[in-house]
PDB file of N, CA and C in Angstrom:
ATOM      1  N   MET A   1      25.603   4.965 -28.059  1.00 52.00           N
ATOM      2  CA  MET A   1      25.792   3.568 -27.769  1.00 52.00           C
ATOM      3  C   MET A   1      26.099   3.396 -26.280  1.00 52.00           C
ATOM      4  N   ARG A   2      25.469   2.419 -25.685  1.00 70.00           N
ATOM      5  CA  ARG A   2      25.607   2.185 -24.251  1.00 70.00           C
ATOM      6  C   ARG A   2      26.754   1.199 -23.971  1.00 70.00           C
ATOM      7  N   VAL A   3      27.390   1.377 -22.839  1.00 79.00           N
ATOM      8  CA  VAL A   3      28.454   0.469 -22.409  1.00 79.00           C
ATOM      9  C   VAL A   3      27.842  -0.902 -22.160  1.00 79.00           C
ATOM     10  N   THR A   4      28.528  -1.965 -22.553  1.00 87.00           N
ATOM     11  CA  THR A   4      28.001  -3.315 -22.350  1.00 87.00           C
ATOM     12  C   THR A   4      27.934  -3.640 -20.861  1.00 87.00           C
ATOM     13  N   SER A   5      27.058  -4.549 -20.513  1.00 89.00           N
ATOM     14  CA  SER A   5      26.924  -4.967 -19.106  1.00 89.00           C
ATOM     15  C   SER A   5      28.224  -5.581 -18.611  1.00 89.00           C
ATOM     16  N   ASP A   6      28.875  -6.351 -19.458  1.00 91.00           N
ATOM     17  CA  ASP A   6      30.136  -6.995 -19.093  1.00 91.00           C
ATOM     18  C   ASP A   6      31.193  -5.959 -18.699  1.00 91.00           C
ATOM     19  N   LEU A   7      31.336  -4.924 -19.498  1.00 92.00           N
ATOM     20  CA  LEU A   7      32.312  -3.880 -19.212  1.00 92.00           C
ATOM     21  C   LEU A   7      31.908  -3.085 -17.975  1.00 92.00           C
ATOM     22  N   TRP A   8      30.613  -2.778 -17.843  1.00 90.00           N
ATOM     23  CA  TRP A   8      30.152  -2.003 -16.700  1.00 90.00           C
ATOM     24  C   TRP A   8      30.399  -2.761 -15.400  1.00 90.00           C
ATOM     25  N   VAL A   9      30.101  -4.065 -15.389  1.00 93.00           N
ATOM     26  CA  VAL A   9      30.319  -4.871 -14.179  1.00 93.00           C
ATOM     27  C   VAL A   9      31.808  -4.926 -13.847  1.00 93.00           C
ATOM     28  N   SER A  10      32.657  -5.086 -14.853  1.00 94.00           N
ATOM     29  CA  SER A  10      34.111  -5.088 -14.616  1.00 94.00           C
ATOM     30  C   SER A  10      34.562  -3.784 -13.972  1.00 94.00           C
ATOM     31  N   ALA A  11      34.017  -2.665 -14.451  1.00 93.00           N
ATOM     32  CA  ALA A  11      34.371  -1.367 -13.871  1.00 93.00           C
ATOM     33  C   ALA A  11      33.875  -1.257 -12.425  1.00 93.00           C
ATOM     34  N   LEU A  12      32.676  -1.779 -12.154  1.00 93.00           N
ATOM     35  CA  LEU A  12      32.158  -1.761 -10.782  1.00 93.00           C
ATOM     36  C   LEU A  12      33.071  -2.565  -9.856  1.00 93.00           C
ATOM     37  N   LEU A  13      33.476  -3.747 -10.293  1.00 95.00           N
ATOM     38  CA  LEU A  13      34.376  -4.563  -9.470  1.00 95.00           C
ATOM     39  C   LEU A  13      35.654  -3.802  -9.154  1.00 95.00           C
ATOM     40  N   ARG A  14      36.223  -3.128 -10.143  1.00 94.00           N
ATOM     41  CA  ARG A  14      37.451  -2.349  -9.913  1.00 94.00           C
ATOM     42  C   ARG A  14      37.211  -1.218  -8.915  1.00 94.00           C
ATOM     43  N   ARG A  15      36.058  -0.521  -9.047  1.00 91.00           N
ATOM     44  CA  ARG A  15      35.754   0.575  -8.114  1.00 91.00           C
ATOM     45  C   ARG A  15      35.637   0.056  -6.688  1.00 91.00           C
ATOM     46  N   VAL A  16      34.965  -1.079  -6.517  1.00 93.00           N
ATOM     47  CA  VAL A  16      34.789  -1.642  -5.170  1.00 93.00           C
ATOM     48  C   VAL A  16      36.133  -2.052  -4.579  1.00 93.00           C
ATOM     49  N   PHE A  17      36.941  -2.774  -5.351  1.00 93.00           N
ATOM     50  CA  PHE A  17      38.245  -3.220  -4.848  1.00 93.00           C
ATOM     51  C   PHE A  17      39.166  -2.035  -4.558  1.00 93.00           C
ATOM     52  N   SER A  18      39.133  -1.003  -5.412  1.00 91.00           N
ATOM     53  CA  SER A  18      40.013   0.145  -5.179  1.00 91.00           C
ATOM     54  C   SER A  18      39.573   0.941  -3.955  1.00 91.00           C
ATOM     55  N   ALA A  19      38.301   0.801  -3.562  1.00 89.00           N
ATOM     56  CA  ALA A  19      37.803   1.471  -2.359  1.00 89.00           C
ATOM     57  C   ALA A  19      38.024   0.626  -1.103  1.00 89.00           C
ATOM     58  N   GLY A  20      38.659  -0.532  -1.253  1.00 90.00           N
ATOM     59  CA  GLY A  20      38.950  -1.380  -0.104  1.00 90.00           C
ATOM     60  C   GLY A  20      37.861  -2.372   0.228  1.00 90.00           C
ATOM     61  N   GLY A  21      36.896  -2.532  -0.655  1.00 91.00           N
ATOM     62  CA  GLY A  21      35.810  -3.477  -0.426  1.00 91.00           C
ATOM     63  C   GLY A  21      36.048  -4.794  -1.142  1.00 91.00           C
ATOM     64  N   PHE A  22      35.016  -5.608  -1.190  1.00 94.00           N
ATOM     65  CA  PHE A  22      35.068  -6.902  -1.855  1.00 94.00           C
ATOM     66  C   PHE A  22      33.871  -7.009  -2.789  1.00 94.00           C
ATOM     67  N   ALA A  23      34.076  -7.640  -3.941  1.00 94.00           N
ATOM     68  CA  ALA A  23      32.981  -7.820  -4.898  1.00 94.00           C
ATOM     69  C   ALA A  23      33.165  -9.133  -5.638  1.00 94.00           C
ATOM     70  N   ALA A  24      32.041  -9.725  -6.031  1.00 95.00           N
ATOM     71  CA  ALA A  24      32.076 -10.970  -6.807  1.00 95.00           C
ATOM     72  C   ALA A  24      30.846 -11.022  -7.700  1.00 95.00           C
ATOM     73  N   VAL A  25      31.021 -11.621  -8.857  1.00 95.00           N
ATOM     74  CA  VAL A  25      29.893 -11.838  -9.761  1.00 95.00           C
ATOM     75  C   VAL A  25      29.241 -13.149  -9.343  1.00 95.00           C
ATOM     76  N   ALA A  26      28.029 -13.068  -8.805  1.00 93.00           N
ATOM     77  CA  ALA A  26      27.310 -14.261  -8.365  1.00 93.00           C
ATOM     78  C   ALA A  26      26.590 -14.931  -9.527  1.00 93.00           C
ATOM     79  N   LYS A  27      26.194 -14.147 -10.518  1.00 92.00           N
ATOM     80  CA  LYS A  27      25.562 -14.690 -11.725  1.00 92.00           C
ATOM     81  C   LYS A  27      25.958 -13.825 -12.900  1.00 92.00           C
ATOM     82  N   ARG A  28      26.497 -14.477 -13.887  1.00 92.00           N
ATOM     83  CA  ARG A  28      26.916 -13.786 -15.105  1.00 92.00           C
ATOM     84  C   ARG A  28      25.768 -13.826 -16.104  1.00 92.00           C
ATOM     85  N   GLY A  29      25.375 -12.678 -16.606  1.00 88.00           N
ATOM     86  CA  GLY A  29      24.266 -12.585 -17.543  1.00 88.00           C
ATOM     87  C   GLY A  29      24.740 -12.345 -18.960  1.00 88.00           C
ATOM     88  N   ALA A  30      23.855 -11.812 -19.764  1.00 87.00           N
ATOM     89  CA  ALA A  30      24.169 -11.497 -21.154  1.00 87.00           C
ATOM     90  C   ALA A  30      25.234 -10.400 -21.190  1.00 87.00           C
ATOM     91  N   ALA A  31      26.295 -10.645 -21.936  1.00 85.00           N
ATOM     92  CA  ALA A  31      27.436  -9.725 -21.964  1.00 85.00           C
ATOM     93  C   ALA A  31      27.074  -8.354 -22.513  1.00 85.00           C
ATOM     94  N   GLU A  32      26.187  -8.319 -23.490  1.00 86.00           N
ATOM     95  CA  GLU A  32      25.902  -7.050 -24.151  1.00 86.00           C
ATOM     96  C   GLU A  32      24.914  -6.182 -23.378  1.00 86.00           C
ATOM     97  N   ALA A  33      23.797  -6.770 -22.951  1.00 80.00           N
ATOM     98  CA  ALA A  33      22.746  -5.924 -22.396  1.00 80.00           C
ATOM     99  C   ALA A  33      21.966  -6.568 -21.266  1.00 80.00           C
ATOM    100  N   GLY A  34      22.567  -7.460 -20.509  1.00 84.00           N
ATOM    101  CA  GLY A  34      21.859  -8.060 -19.381  1.00 84.00           C
ATOM    102  C   GLY A  34      21.622  -7.042 -18.281  1.00 84.00           C
ATOM    103  N   ALA A  35      20.453  -7.111 -17.653  1.00 89.00           N
ATOM    104  CA  ALA A  35      20.150  -6.216 -16.530  1.00 89.00           C
ATOM    105  C   ALA A  35      21.063  -6.564 -15.356  1.00 89.00           C
ATOM    106  N   VAL A  36      21.505  -5.547 -14.627  1.00 93.00           N
ATOM    107  CA  VAL A  36      22.435  -5.744 -13.519  1.00 93.00           C
ATOM    108  C   VAL A  36      21.718  -5.488 -12.200  1.00 93.00           C
ATOM    109  N   PHE A  37      21.859  -6.439 -11.270  1.00 94.00           N
ATOM    110  CA  PHE A  37      21.353  -6.302  -9.908  1.00 94.00           C
ATOM    111  C   PHE A  37      22.559  -6.318  -8.981  1.00 94.00           C
ATOM    112  N   VAL A  38      22.550  -5.456  -7.971  1.00 95.00           N
ATOM    113  CA  VAL A  38      23.658  -5.359  -7.024  1.00 95.00           C
ATOM    114  C   VAL A  38      23.127  -5.706  -5.644  1.00 95.00           C
ATOM    115  N   LEU A  39      23.728  -6.713  -5.039  1.00 94.00           N
ATOM    116  CA  LEU A  39      23.390  -7.129  -3.683  1.00 94.00           C
ATOM    117  C   LEU A  39      24.513  -6.644  -2.774  1.00 94.00           C
ATOM    118  N   ALA A  40      24.222  -5.631  -1.975  1.00 93.00           N
ATOM    119  CA  ALA A  40      25.228  -5.040  -1.093  1.00 93.00           C
ATOM    120  C   ALA A  40      25.080  -5.644   0.298  1.00 93.00           C
ATOM    121  N   ARG A  41      26.146  -6.208   0.787  1.00 90.00           N
ATOM    122  CA  ARG A  41      26.152  -6.820   2.121  1.00 90.00           C
ATOM    123  C   ARG A  41      27.023  -5.985   3.050  1.00 90.00           C
ATOM    124  N   GLY A  42      26.493  -5.719   4.231  1.00 86.00           N
ATOM    125  CA  GLY A  42      27.247  -4.980   5.235  1.00 86.00           C
ATOM    126  C   GLY A  42      27.983  -5.944   6.147  1.00 86.00           C
ATOM    127  N   ARG A  43      28.911  -5.436   6.886  1.00 82.00           N
ATOM    128  CA  ARG A  43      29.728  -6.273   7.778  1.00 82.00           C
ATOM    129  C   ARG A  43      28.954  -6.775   8.996  1.00 82.00           C
ATOM    130  N   LEU A  44      27.798  -6.158   9.267  1.00 81.00           N
ATOM    131  CA  LEU A  44      27.005  -6.562  10.424  1.00 81.00           C
ATOM    132  C   LEU A  44      25.784  -7.385  10.041  1.00 81.00           C
ATOM    133  N   GLY A  45      25.750  -7.870   8.800  1.00 81.00           N
ATOM    134  CA  GLY A  45      24.664  -8.731   8.368  1.00 81.00           C
ATOM    135  C   GLY A  45      23.545  -8.059   7.607  1.00 81.00           C
ATOM    136  N   GLU A  46      23.570  -6.749   7.497  1.00 88.00           N
ATOM    137  CA  GLU A  46      22.526  -6.077   6.746  1.00 88.00           C
ATOM    138  C   GLU A  46      22.769  -6.250   5.232  1.00 88.00           C
ATOM    139  N   VAL A  47      21.682  -6.327   4.484  1.00 93.00           N
ATOM    140  CA  VAL A  47      21.769  -6.488   3.031  1.00 93.00           C
ATOM    141  C   VAL A  47      20.830  -5.497   2.348  1.00 93.00           C
ATOM    142  N   ALA A  48      21.195  -5.122   1.132  1.00 93.00           N
ATOM    143  CA  ALA A  48      20.353  -4.241   0.323  1.00 93.00           C
ATOM    144  C   ALA A  48      20.448  -4.711  -1.120  1.00 93.00           C
ATOM    145  N   LEU A  49      19.305  -4.757  -1.784  1.00 94.00           N
ATOM    146  CA  LEU A  49      19.254  -5.182  -3.179  1.00 94.00           C
ATOM    147  C   LEU A  49      18.892  -3.983  -4.041  1.00 94.00           C
ATOM    148  N   PHE A  50      19.721  -3.726  -5.046  1.00 93.00           N
ATOM    149  CA  PHE A  50      19.500  -2.650  -5.993  1.00 93.00           C
ATOM    150  C   PHE A  50      19.283  -3.257  -7.371  1.00 93.00           C
ATOM    151  N   GLY A  51      18.294  -2.747  -8.075  1.00 91.00           N
ATOM    152  CA  GLY A  51      18.002  -3.206  -9.420  1.00 91.00           C
ATOM    153  C   GLY A  51      17.918  -2.034 -10.371  1.00 91.00           C
ATOM    154  N   PRO A  52      17.786  -2.316 -11.656  1.00 89.00           N
ATOM    155  CA  PRO A  52      17.711  -1.230 -12.637  1.00 89.00           C
ATOM    156  C   PRO A  52      16.548  -0.291 -12.326  1.00 89.00           C
ATOM    157  N   ALA A  53      16.820   0.994 -12.394  1.00 83.00           N
ATOM    158  CA  ALA A  53      15.781   1.994 -12.168  1.00 83.00           C
ATOM    159  C   ALA A  53      14.837   2.006 -13.365  1.00 83.00           C
ATOM    160  N   PRO A  54      13.592   2.433 -13.156  1.00 77.00           N
ATOM    161  CA  PRO A  54      12.653   2.540 -14.283  1.00 77.00           C
ATOM    162  C   PRO A  54      13.196   3.484 -15.361  1.00 77.00           C
ATOM    163  N   GLN A  55      12.795   3.263 -16.590  1.00 64.00           N
ATOM    164  CA  GLN A  55      13.265   4.085 -17.703  1.00 64.00           C
ATOM    165  C   GLN A  55      12.974   5.571 -17.501  1.00 64.00           C
ATOM    166  N   THR A  56      11.931   5.884 -16.771  1.00 55.00           N
ATOM    167  CA  THR A  56      11.587   7.290 -16.532  1.00 55.00           C
ATOM    168  C   THR A  56      12.614   7.995 -15.649  1.00 55.00           C
ATOM    169  N   SER A  57      13.487   7.228 -14.982  1.00 52.00           N
ATOM    170  CA  SER A  57      14.497   7.805 -14.098  1.00 52.00           C
ATOM    171  C   SER A  57      15.729   8.275 -14.847  1.00 52.00           C
ATOM    172  N   TYR A  58      15.858   7.906 -16.107  1.00 54.00           N
ATOM    173  CA  TYR A  58      17.083   8.218 -16.832  1.00 54.00           C
ATOM    174  C   TYR A  58      17.132   9.674 -17.236  1.00 54.00           C
ATOM    175  N   ASP A  59      18.325  10.190 -17.217  1.00 56.00           N
ATOM    176  CA  ASP A  59      18.580  11.594 -17.482  1.00 56.00           C
ATOM    177  C   ASP A  59      19.117  11.735 -18.909  1.00 56.00           C
ATOM    178  N   SER A  60      18.482  12.553 -19.725  1.00 56.00           N
ATOM    179  CA  SER A  60      18.933  12.717 -21.108  1.00 56.00           C
ATOM    180  C   SER A  60      20.311  13.379 -21.178  1.00 56.00           C
ATOM    181  N   ALA A  61      20.719  14.068 -20.110  1.00 56.00           N
ATOM    182  CA  ALA A  61      22.048  14.670 -20.078  1.00 56.00           C
ATOM    183  C   ALA A  61      23.135  13.624 -19.843  1.00 56.00           C
ATOM    184  N   LYS A  62      22.750  12.463 -19.299  1.00 55.00           N
ATOM    185  CA  LYS A  62      23.699  11.375 -19.032  1.00 55.00           C
ATOM    186  C   LYS A  62      23.148  10.078 -19.629  1.00 55.00           C
ATOM    187  N   PRO A  63      23.082   9.971 -20.950  1.00 51.00           N
ATOM    188  CA  PRO A  63      22.437   8.797 -21.555  1.00 51.00           C
ATOM    189  C   PRO A  63      23.174   7.480 -21.312  1.00 51.00           C
ATOM    190  N   ASP A  64      24.455   7.533 -20.981  1.00 59.00           N
ATOM    191  CA  ASP A  64      25.227   6.300 -20.782  1.00 59.00           C
ATOM    192  C   ASP A  64      25.247   5.836 -19.337  1.00 59.00           C
ATOM    193  N   GLU A  65      24.731   6.633 -18.423  1.00 72.00           N
ATOM    194  CA  GLU A  65      24.754   6.297 -16.997  1.00 72.00           C
ATOM    195  C   GLU A  65      23.734   5.207 -16.675  1.00 72.00           C
ATOM    196  N   ARG A  66      24.114   4.251 -15.859  1.00 82.00           N
ATOM    197  CA  ARG A  66      23.172   3.240 -15.365  1.00 82.00           C
ATOM    198  C   ARG A  66      22.682   3.688 -14.003  1.00 82.00           C
ATOM    199  N   PHE A  67      21.374   3.709 -13.855  1.00 87.00           N
ATOM    200  CA  PHE A  67      20.774   4.101 -12.593  1.00 87.00           C
ATOM    201  C   PHE A  67      20.121   2.900 -11.925  1.00 87.00           C
ATOM    202  N   PHE A  68      20.158   2.892 -10.599  1.00 90.00           N
ATOM    203  CA  PHE A  68      19.599   1.805  -9.810  1.00 90.00           C
ATOM    204  C   PHE A  68      18.591   2.349  -8.826  1.00 90.00           C
ATOM    205  N   THR A  69      17.716   1.472  -8.386  1.00 90.00           N
ATOM    206  CA  THR A  69      16.753   1.814  -7.352  1.00 90.00           C
ATOM    207  C   THR A  69      16.816   0.737  -6.272  1.00 90.00           C
ATOM    208  N   LEU A  70      16.558   1.119  -5.049  1.00 92.00           N
ATOM    209  CA  LEU A  70      16.577   0.180  -3.932  1.00 92.00           C
ATOM    210  C   LEU A  70      15.331  -0.686  -4.005  1.00 92.00           C
ATOM    211  N   LEU A  71      15.514  -2.001  -4.104  1.00 91.00           N
ATOM    212  CA  LEU A  71      14.404  -2.945  -4.190  1.00 91.00           C
ATOM    213  C   LEU A  71      14.043  -3.539  -2.838  1.00 91.00           C
ATOM    214  N   GLY A  72      14.958  -3.513  -1.906  1.00 89.00           N
ATOM    215  CA  GLY A  72      14.710  -4.060  -0.577  1.00 89.00           C
ATOM    216  C   GLY A  72      15.959  -3.960   0.276  1.00 89.00           C
ATOM    217  N   ALA A  73      15.769  -3.890   1.579  1.00 92.00           N
ATOM    218  CA  ALA A  73      16.908  -3.801   2.499  1.00 92.00           C
ATOM    219  C   ALA A  73      16.494  -4.336   3.852  1.00 92.00           C
ATOM    220  N   GLY A  74      17.479  -4.709   4.642  1.00 88.00           N
ATOM    221  CA  GLY A  74      17.235  -5.209   5.987  1.00 88.00           C
ATOM    222  C   GLY A  74      18.228  -6.287   6.347  1.00 88.00           C
ATOM    223  N   ASP A  75      17.835  -7.145   7.280  1.00 85.00           N
ATOM    224  CA  ASP A  75      18.729  -8.226   7.682  1.00 85.00           C
ATOM    225  C   ASP A  75      18.208  -9.595   7.244  1.00 85.00           C
ATOM    226  N   ASP A  76      17.150  -9.618   6.422  1.00 85.00           N
ATOM    227  CA  ASP A  76      16.576 -10.867   5.925  1.00 85.00           C
ATOM    228  C   ASP A  76      17.115 -11.166   4.528  1.00 85.00           C
ATOM    229  N   ALA A  77      18.297 -11.757   4.478  1.00 85.00           N
ATOM    230  CA  ALA A  77      18.938 -12.067   3.200  1.00 85.00           C
ATOM    231  C   ALA A  77      18.119 -13.066   2.394  1.00 85.00           C
ATOM    232  N   ALA A  78      17.407 -13.972   3.058  1.00 88.00           N
ATOM    233  CA  ALA A  78      16.615 -14.977   2.355  1.00 88.00           C
ATOM    234  C   ALA A  78      15.508 -14.331   1.521  1.00 88.00           C
ATOM    235  N   MET A  79      14.913 -13.256   2.032  1.00 89.00           N
ATOM    236  CA  MET A  79      13.862 -12.559   1.287  1.00 89.00           C
ATOM    237  C   MET A  79      14.432 -11.947   0.003  1.00 89.00           C
ATOM    238  N   LEU A  80      15.603 -11.345   0.100  1.00 89.00           N
ATOM    239  CA  LEU A  80      16.213 -10.726  -1.079  1.00 89.00           C
ATOM    240  C   LEU A  80      16.713 -11.787  -2.055  1.00 89.00           C
ATOM    241  N   ASP A  81      17.206 -12.904  -1.537  1.00 88.00           N
ATOM    242  CA  ASP A  81      17.613 -14.009  -2.414  1.00 88.00           C
ATOM    243  C   ASP A  81      16.412 -14.561  -3.173  1.00 88.00           C
ATOM    244  N   ALA A  82      15.255 -14.641  -2.513  1.00 90.00           N
ATOM    245  CA  ALA A  82      14.033 -15.108  -3.174  1.00 90.00           C
ATOM    246  C   ALA A  82      13.615 -14.126  -4.263  1.00 90.00           C
ATOM    247  N   ARG A  83      13.772 -12.840  -4.004  1.00 90.00           N
ATOM    248  CA  ARG A  83      13.458 -11.830  -5.026  1.00 90.00           C
ATOM    249  C   ARG A  83      14.356 -12.003  -6.242  1.00 90.00           C
ATOM    250  N   LEU A  84      15.634 -12.274  -5.993  1.00 89.00           N
ATOM    251  CA  LEU A  84      16.562 -12.493  -7.106  1.00 89.00           C
ATOM    252  C   LEU A  84      16.203 -13.750  -7.896  1.00 89.00           C
ATOM    253  N   GLU A  85      15.766 -14.785  -7.213  1.00 89.00           N
ATOM    254  CA  GLU A  85      15.352 -16.014  -7.911  1.00 89.00           C
ATOM    255  C   GLU A  85      14.162 -15.737  -8.826  1.00 89.00           C
ATOM    256  N   ARG A  86      13.219 -14.918  -8.362  1.00 90.00           N
ATOM    257  CA  ARG A  86      12.081 -14.550  -9.212  1.00 90.00           C
ATOM    258  C   ARG A  86      12.544 -13.752 -10.428  1.00 90.00           C
ATOM    259  N   GLU A  87      13.498 -12.865 -10.215  1.00 89.00           N
ATOM    260  CA  GLU A  87      14.035 -12.075 -11.327  1.00 89.00           C
ATOM    261  C   GLU A  87      14.728 -12.982 -12.348  1.00 89.00           C
ATOM    262  N   LYS A  88      15.456 -13.989 -11.855  1.00 88.00           N
ATOM    263  CA  LYS A  88      16.148 -14.930 -12.756  1.00 88.00           C
ATOM    264  C   LYS A  88      15.163 -15.743 -13.580  1.00 88.00           C
ATOM    265  N   LYS A  89      14.033 -16.103 -12.978  1.00 90.00           N
ATOM    266  CA  LYS A  89      13.019 -16.849 -13.726  1.00 90.00           C
ATOM    267  C   LYS A  89      12.388 -15.977 -14.800  1.00 90.00           C
ATOM    268  N   PHE A  90      12.193 -14.702 -14.486  1.00 90.00           N
ATOM    269  CA  PHE A  90      11.607 -13.769 -15.433  1.00 90.00           C
ATOM    270  C   PHE A  90      12.583 -13.454 -16.569  1.00 90.00           C
ATOM    271  N   ASP A  91      13.850 -13.239 -16.225  1.00 88.00           N
ATOM    272  CA  ASP A  91      14.880 -12.893 -17.202  1.00 88.00           C
ATOM    273  C   ASP A  91      16.163 -13.647 -16.873  1.00 88.00           C
ATOM    274  N   PRO A  92      16.448 -14.754 -17.562  1.00 88.00           N
ATOM    275  CA  PRO A  92      17.636 -15.543 -17.239  1.00 88.00           C
ATOM    276  C   PRO A  92      18.959 -14.869 -17.601  1.00 88.00           C
ATOM    277  N   ASP A  93      18.908 -13.724 -18.278  1.00 91.00           N
ATOM    278  CA  ASP A  93      20.133 -13.039 -18.702  1.00 91.00           C
ATOM    279  C   ASP A  93      20.607 -11.961 -17.733  1.00 91.00           C
ATOM    280  N   ILE A  94      20.085 -11.938 -16.500  1.00 92.00           N
ATOM    281  CA  ILE A  94      20.483 -10.892 -15.552  1.00 92.00           C
ATOM    282  C   ILE A  94      21.872 -11.177 -14.977  1.00 92.00           C
ATOM    283  N   TRP A  95      22.488 -10.120 -14.515  1.00 93.00           N
ATOM    284  CA  TRP A  95      23.741 -10.187 -13.763  1.00 93.00           C
ATOM    285  C   TRP A  95      23.400  -9.970 -12.295  1.00 93.00           C
ATOM    286  N   VAL A  96      24.095 -10.674 -11.414  1.00 94.00           N
ATOM    287  CA  VAL A  96      23.978 -10.428  -9.970  1.00 94.00           C
ATOM    288  C   VAL A  96      25.394 -10.225  -9.450  1.00 94.00           C
ATOM    289  N   VAL A  97      25.643  -9.044  -8.921  1.00 95.00           N
ATOM    290  CA  VAL A  97      26.953  -8.694  -8.376  1.00 95.00           C
ATOM    291  C   VAL A  97      26.783  -8.483  -6.885  1.00 95.00           C
ATOM    292  N   GLU A  98      27.550  -9.218  -6.097  1.00 94.00           N
ATOM    293  CA  GLU A  98      27.524  -9.042  -4.638  1.00 94.00           C
ATOM    294  C   GLU A  98      28.717  -8.194  -4.249  1.00 94.00           C
ATOM    295  N   ILE A  99      28.440  -7.180  -3.438  1.00 94.00           N
ATOM    296  CA  ILE A  99      29.525  -6.318  -2.981  1.00 94.00           C
ATOM    297  C   ILE A  99      29.470  -6.157  -1.472  1.00 94.00           C
ATOM    298  N   GLU A 100      30.629  -5.962  -0.912  1.00 92.00           N
ATOM    299  CA  GLU A 100      30.774  -5.526   0.472  1.00 92.00           C
ATOM    300  C   GLU A 100      31.644  -4.290   0.374  1.00 92.00           C
ATOM    301  N   ALA A 101      30.995  -3.145   0.401  1.00 85.00           N
ATOM    302  CA  ALA A 101      31.667  -1.893   0.074  1.00 85.00           C
ATOM    303  C   ALA A 101      32.653  -1.424   1.135  1.00 85.00           C
ATOM    304  N   GLY A 102      32.586  -1.959   2.306  1.00 79.00           N
ATOM    305  CA  GLY A 102      33.489  -1.517   3.362  1.00 79.00           C
ATOM    306  C   GLY A 102      33.070  -0.158   3.891  1.00 79.00           C
ATOM    307  N   THR A 103      33.981   0.803   3.865  1.00 82.00           N
ATOM    308  CA  THR A 103      33.699   2.121   4.430  1.00 82.00           C
ATOM    309  C   THR A 103      33.089   3.088   3.423  1.00 82.00           C
ATOM    310  N   VAL A 104      33.039   2.698   2.146  1.00 85.00           N
ATOM    311  CA  VAL A 104      32.501   3.574   1.104  1.00 85.00           C
ATOM    312  C   VAL A 104      30.995   3.342   0.982  1.00 85.00           C
ATOM    313  N   PRO A 105      30.193   4.391   0.992  1.00 88.00           N
ATOM    314  CA  PRO A 105      28.749   4.207   0.799  1.00 88.00           C
ATOM    315  C   PRO A 105      28.460   3.632  -0.591  1.00 88.00           C
ATOM    316  N   VAL A 106      27.457   2.781  -0.672  1.00 89.00           N
ATOM    317  CA  VAL A 106      27.107   2.135  -1.937  1.00 89.00           C
ATOM    318  C   VAL A 106      26.758   3.167  -2.995  1.00 89.00           C
ATOM    319  N   ASP A 107      26.101   4.259  -2.590  1.00 86.00           N
ATOM    320  CA  ASP A 107      25.702   5.254  -3.586  1.00 86.00           C
ATOM    321  C   ASP A 107      26.878   6.035  -4.168  1.00 86.00           C
ATOM    322  N   GLU A 108      28.083   5.822  -3.650  1.00 88.00           N
ATOM    323  CA  GLU A 108      29.276   6.365  -4.290  1.00 88.00           C
ATOM    324  C   GLU A 108      29.820   5.392  -5.340  1.00 88.00           C
ATOM    325  N   LEU A 109      29.369   4.152  -5.296  1.00 90.00           N
ATOM    326  CA  LEU A 109      29.827   3.139  -6.254  1.00 90.00           C
ATOM    327  C   LEU A 109      28.865   2.973  -7.414  1.00 90.00           C
ATOM    328  N   ILE A 110      27.569   3.136  -7.145  1.00 88.00           N
ATOM    329  CA  ILE A 110      26.547   3.050  -8.184  1.00 88.00           C
ATOM    330  C   ILE A 110      25.628   4.260  -8.063  1.00 88.00           C
ATOM    331  N   SER A 111      24.993   4.630  -9.157  1.00 87.00           N
ATOM    332  CA  SER A 111      24.071   5.778  -9.157  1.00 87.00           C
ATOM    333  C   SER A 111      22.696   5.311  -8.727  1.00 87.00           C
ATOM    334  N   VAL A 112      22.275   5.705  -7.535  1.00 88.00           N
ATOM    335  CA  VAL A 112      20.998   5.275  -6.980  1.00 88.00           C
ATOM    336  C   VAL A 112      19.991   6.405  -7.097  1.00 88.00           C
ATOM    337  N   LYS A 113      18.847   6.094  -7.715  1.00 83.00           N
ATOM    338  CA  LYS A 113      17.747   7.051  -7.829  1.00 83.00           C
ATOM    339  C   LYS A 113      16.724   6.736  -6.754  1.00 83.00           C
ATOM    340  N   THR A 114      16.245   7.748  -6.079  1.00 77.00           N
ATOM    341  CA  THR A 114      15.186   7.552  -5.093  1.00 77.00           C
ATOM    342  C   THR A 114      13.861   7.905  -5.734  1.00 77.00           C
ATOM    343  N   PRO A 115      12.805   7.169  -5.376  1.00 66.00           N
ATOM    344  CA  PRO A 115      11.503   7.445  -6.000  1.00 66.00           C
ATOM    345  C   PRO A 115      10.936   8.798  -5.659  1.00 66.00           C
TER     346      PRO A 115
END
């Protein structure tokens, strides 16, 4: 059985705050199984959008782990916001969590898979 999205997001918020960063739920999705997107904002204006990794990225040794993939990065927040709007139209049950991780790398807060 997989951890609910609601519980997973709560744990992410705690990890970010305990690392000295800031986090907020920008859009609350389905509590049980909504897809989670993480919008990481840097202190100098850079942004990165992470979304659920493809199913082929999952590791059978860690069936409960949520994996993410980088969907876009740079200093054009409007482009990433537009991508999120398209995702919301496709699936209205998504979660959007905005984080400012501070000095902790994002990949220490979430499991990021590279293609």
